[in-house]
Amino acid sequence: MRTYTLPACILMAFTPAACQQQPHTEHADTIAAGPERQVGGPCECCEAWRDGLPGALSWQTTITPDGEPGEVLEVSGTIFESDGKTPAEGVILYVYHTDYTGRYSNGTASTTCGRRHGHLRGWMKTGSDGRYRFRTIRPASYPNSKIEQHIHPVIKEPGVREYWIDAFVFDDDPYLTTDMRKHLDNRGGTGILHPVRNKQGIWVAERDIVLGKNVPGY
Ligand SMILES: [Fe+2]
């Protein structure tokens, strides 16, 4: 398993993102009752997806507050069931990433893990077409590092405990080396984005996600 596909909280000693289990705040709207199937192995700090969960979720979201510095990025795609064909409804996609300086900055969540995800966090919930979309800024590599730019995703689907999938990474990132590409887990399918600038100068990219793909125990 390559560390760069894991949530930030278990990545690098020089990041402010080391994690520990913390109490979390549950939200009644989207938390399924009853036992959950546990898949995907350790998912340290993934439970922070619950921390700050908005009361109403849409299939799309804007993560960045007004005035957030950085290059605007819009990512979209379809989440499919494990057959790779059927759009998956009712799936929560939680994403978080560094700011334009490479830091998980200014976290205001109620839990330690949530705060370590910084302030650039977002949630979406798919409708019957499985679509998702988020607008944010392109994250930077961790300061003074050669860690590739990345956006961490966590999947929460009904009846299954949250699990991480491969980070969104960028094909045009020089730090995404050939060797790294060879060793990606491809959980949920490849996380490599191919961003292009649209006419408005915004980076746009697509990624489809297949639930459970390459996720141990799924
Ligand atoms: Fe990270």
Coordinates of C-alpha atoms and ligand atoms in Angstrom, one line a residue:
M1 CA 0.0 0.0 0.0
R2 CA 1.4 3.4 -1.0
T3 CA 1.1 6.0 1.7
Y4 CA 0.2 8.8 -0.8
T5 CA -3.2 7.2 -1.3
L6 CA -4.1 7.3 2.3
P7 CA -5.9 10.0 4.2
A8 CA -3.6 12.8 5.3
C9 CA -4.0 11.9 8.9
I10 CA -1.7 8.8 8.6
L11 CA 0.7 10.1 6.0
M12 CA 3.6 12.2 6.9
A13 CA 5.2 13.2 10.2
F14 CA 5.9 16.7 9.0
T15 CA 2.2 17.4 8.3
P16 CA -0.1 18.6 11.0
A17 CA -2.3 15.7 10.3
A18 CA -1.5 12.9 12.6
C19 CA -4.7 11.4 13.8
Q20 CA -6.3 9.7 16.7
Q21 CA -9.7 8.4 17.3
Q22 CA -12.0 11.0 18.7
P23 CA -15.6 11.3 19.6
H24 CA -17.6 12.6 16.7
T25 CA -20.8 14.4 16.1
E26 CA -23.4 12.3 14.3
H27 CA -25.9 13.8 12.0
A28 CA -29.3 12.3 11.9
D29 CA -30.1 12.9 8.3
T30 CA -27.6 10.6 6.6
I31 CA -26.4 8.1 9.1
A32 CA -27.9 4.7 8.5
A33 CA -29.1 2.9 11.6
G34 CA -28.0 -0.6 12.3
P35 CA -24.8 -2.5 11.9
E36 CA -22.4 -1.5 9.2
R37 CA -20.2 -3.8 7.1
Q38 CA -16.6 -3.0 7.7
V39 CA -14.4 -2.9 4.6
G40 CA -11.2 -1.5 3.4
G41 CA -9.0 -2.0 6.5
P42 CA -7.8 0.8 8.7
C43 CA -9.2 4.2 7.9
E44 CA -7.7 6.4 10.5
C45 CA -9.5 9.7 10.9
C46 CA -11.9 8.8 8.1
E47 CA -14.7 9.2 10.7
A48 CA -14.1 12.9 10.5
W49 CA -16.4 12.9 7.5
R50 CA -19.2 13.2 10.1
D51 CA -17.7 16.2 11.8
G52 CA -19.4 19.3 10.3
L53 CA -21.7 17.3 8.1
P54 CA -24.2 19.8 6.6
G55 CA -27.8 19.3 7.3
A56 CA -28.8 18.9 3.7
L57 CA -26.5 17.4 1.1
S58 CA -26.6 18.0 -2.6
W59 CA -25.0 16.1 -5.4
Q60 CA -22.7 19.1 -5.8
T61 CA -20.9 21.6 -3.6
T62 CA -18.5 24.5 -3.5
I63 CA -15.8 23.9 -1.0
T64 CA -13.9 27.1 -1.0
P65 CA -15.1 30.2 0.8
D66 CA -15.2 33.5 -1.1
G67 CA -11.7 34.9 -1.6
E68 CA -9.9 31.6 -1.2
P69 CA -6.6 32.0 -3.0
G70 CA -5.6 29.4 -5.6
E71 CA -6.4 28.1 -9.0
V72 CA -10.1 27.2 -9.3
L73 CA -10.7 23.5 -10.0
E74 CA -14.0 21.7 -10.7
V75 CA -14.1 17.9 -10.5
S76 CA -17.1 15.9 -11.5
G77 CA -18.0 12.3 -12.2
T78 CA -20.3 9.4 -11.6
I79 CA -20.3 7.0 -8.7
F80 CA -21.2 3.5 -9.8
E81 CA -22.2 0.4 -7.9
S82 CA -19.6 -2.4 -7.8
D83 CA -20.8 -3.6 -11.2
G84 CA -19.3 -0.5 -12.7
K85 CA -22.4 0.2 -14.6
T86 CA -25.3 1.1 -12.3
P87 CA -25.3 4.6 -10.9
A88 CA -25.0 4.5 -7.1
E89 CA -27.7 6.5 -5.3
G90 CA -27.4 7.8 -1.7
V91 CA -23.7 7.7 -1.5
I92 CA -21.8 10.4 0.4
L93 CA -18.5 11.5 -1.0
Y94 CA -16.4 13.5 1.5
V95 CA -13.3 15.2 0.3
Y96 CA -10.7 17.4 1.9
H97 CA -7.3 18.8 0.8
T98 CA -4.6 21.3 1.4
D99 CA -4.8 25.0 0.6
Y100 CA -2.7 26.7 -2.0
T101 CA 0.3 26.6 0.3
G102 CA 0.1 22.9 0.9
R103 CA -1.3 23.1 4.4
Y104 CA -4.4 21.7 6.0
S105 CA -5.1 25.2 7.4
N106 CA -7.6 26.9 9.6
G107 CA -9.6 23.8 10.6
T108 CA -12.6 24.7 12.6
A109 CA -14.2 21.3 13.0
S110 CA -15.3 20.1 16.4
T111 CA -13.0 17.1 16.6
T112 CA -9.2 16.8 16.4
C113 CA -9.4 14.7 13.2
G114 CA -11.8 17.1 11.6
R115 CA -9.6 20.1 12.3
R116 CA -6.6 18.3 10.9
H117 CA -8.5 18.1 7.6
G118 CA -8.2 21.9 7.5
H119 CA -10.9 24.2 6.2
L120 CA -11.2 22.9 2.6
R121 CA -13.6 20.1 3.2
G122 CA -16.8 19.2 1.3
W123 CA -19.6 16.7 1.1
M124 CA -21.9 15.5 -1.6
K125 CA -24.6 12.9 -1.8
T126 CA -25.5 11.2 -5.0
G127 CA -29.0 11.1 -6.5
S128 CA -30.3 8.5 -8.8
D129 CA -27.9 9.3 -11.5
G130 CA -24.8 8.8 -9.3
R131 CA -23.4 12.2 -10.3
Y132 CA -21.2 14.4 -8.1
R133 CA -19.4 17.6 -8.6
F134 CA -17.3 19.9 -6.4
R135 CA -15.6 23.2 -7.0
T136 CA -12.5 24.1 -5.1
I137 CA -9.0 25.2 -5.7
R138 CA -6.1 23.1 -6.8
P139 CA -4.2 21.9 -3.7
A140 CA -0.5 22.4 -3.4
S141 CA 2.1 19.8 -2.3
Y142 CA 3.0 19.8 1.3
P143 CA 5.5 22.5 2.1
N144 CA 9.1 21.7 1.2
S145 CA 8.1 18.3 -0.1
K146 CA 7.8 16.3 -3.3
I147 CA 4.5 14.9 -2.3
E148 CA 2.1 15.1 -5.2
Q149 CA -0.9 17.4 -5.1
H150 CA -3.9 15.4 -3.8
I151 CA -7.4 15.5 -2.6
H152 CA -8.5 12.9 -0.1
P153 CA -11.8 11.2 -0.7
V154 CA -13.8 9.1 1.8
I155 CA -16.9 7.1 0.7
K156 CA -19.8 6.5 3.0
E157 CA -22.5 4.4 1.5
P158 CA -25.6 2.9 3.3
G159 CA -24.8 -0.1 5.4
V160 CA -21.1 0.1 5.0
R161 CA -18.6 1.8 7.2
E162 CA -16.7 4.7 5.6
Y163 CA -13.6 3.8 3.7
W164 CA -11.0 5.6 1.8
I165 CA -10.4 5.4 -1.9
D166 CA -7.4 6.6 -4.0
A167 CA -6.7 10.2 -3.7
F168 CA -7.5 12.5 -6.6
V169 CA -4.1 13.3 -8.1
F170 CA -3.1 15.2 -11.2
D171 CA -1.6 13.8 -14.3
D172 CA 0.2 17.0 -15.0
D173 CA 1.9 17.0 -11.6
P174 CA 5.6 16.4 -11.9
Y175 CA 5.7 14.8 -8.5
L176 CA 3.3 12.1 -9.7
T177 CA 6.2 9.9 -10.9
T178 CA 6.1 6.9 -13.1
D179 CA 6.9 4.7 -10.2
M180 CA 4.1 6.2 -8.1
R181 CA 1.6 5.6 -10.9
K182 CA 2.7 1.9 -11.1
H183 CA 2.0 1.4 -7.4
L184 CA -1.4 3.1 -7.0
D185 CA -4.0 1.0 -5.3
N186 CA -6.7 2.3 -7.6
R187 CA -9.3 1.9 -4.9
G188 CA -12.5 3.0 -6.3
G189 CA -10.8 3.1 -9.7
T190 CA -8.0 5.4 -10.8
G191 CA -7.8 8.7 -9.0
I192 CA -5.6 10.3 -11.7
L193 CA -7.3 13.4 -13.0
H194 CA -6.5 14.9 -16.4
P195 CA -7.2 18.6 -15.7
V196 CA -7.7 21.0 -18.6
R197 CA -8.4 24.7 -18.4
N198 CA -11.8 25.7 -19.8
K199 CA -12.6 29.0 -21.5
Q200 CA -13.0 30.7 -18.1
G201 CA -9.6 29.5 -17.1
I202 CA -10.9 27.0 -14.6
W203 CA -9.3 23.7 -14.2
V204 CA -11.9 21.0 -14.9
A205 CA -11.5 17.2 -14.6
E206 CA -13.5 14.1 -14.3
R207 CA -13.3 11.0 -12.3
D208 CA -15.8 8.1 -12.1
I209 CA -15.8 6.0 -9.0
V210 CA -16.7 2.4 -8.6
L211 CA -17.8 1.4 -5.2
G212 CA -15.7 -1.2 -3.5
K213 CA -13.3 -1.6 -6.5
N214 CA -9.9 -2.8 -5.1
V215 CA -11.2 -2.2 -1.6
P216 CA -10.2 -5.2 0.6
G217 CA -13.1 -7.0 2.2
Y218 CA -15.7 -5.3 0.1
Ligands
FE1 FE -2.8 14.6 2.4

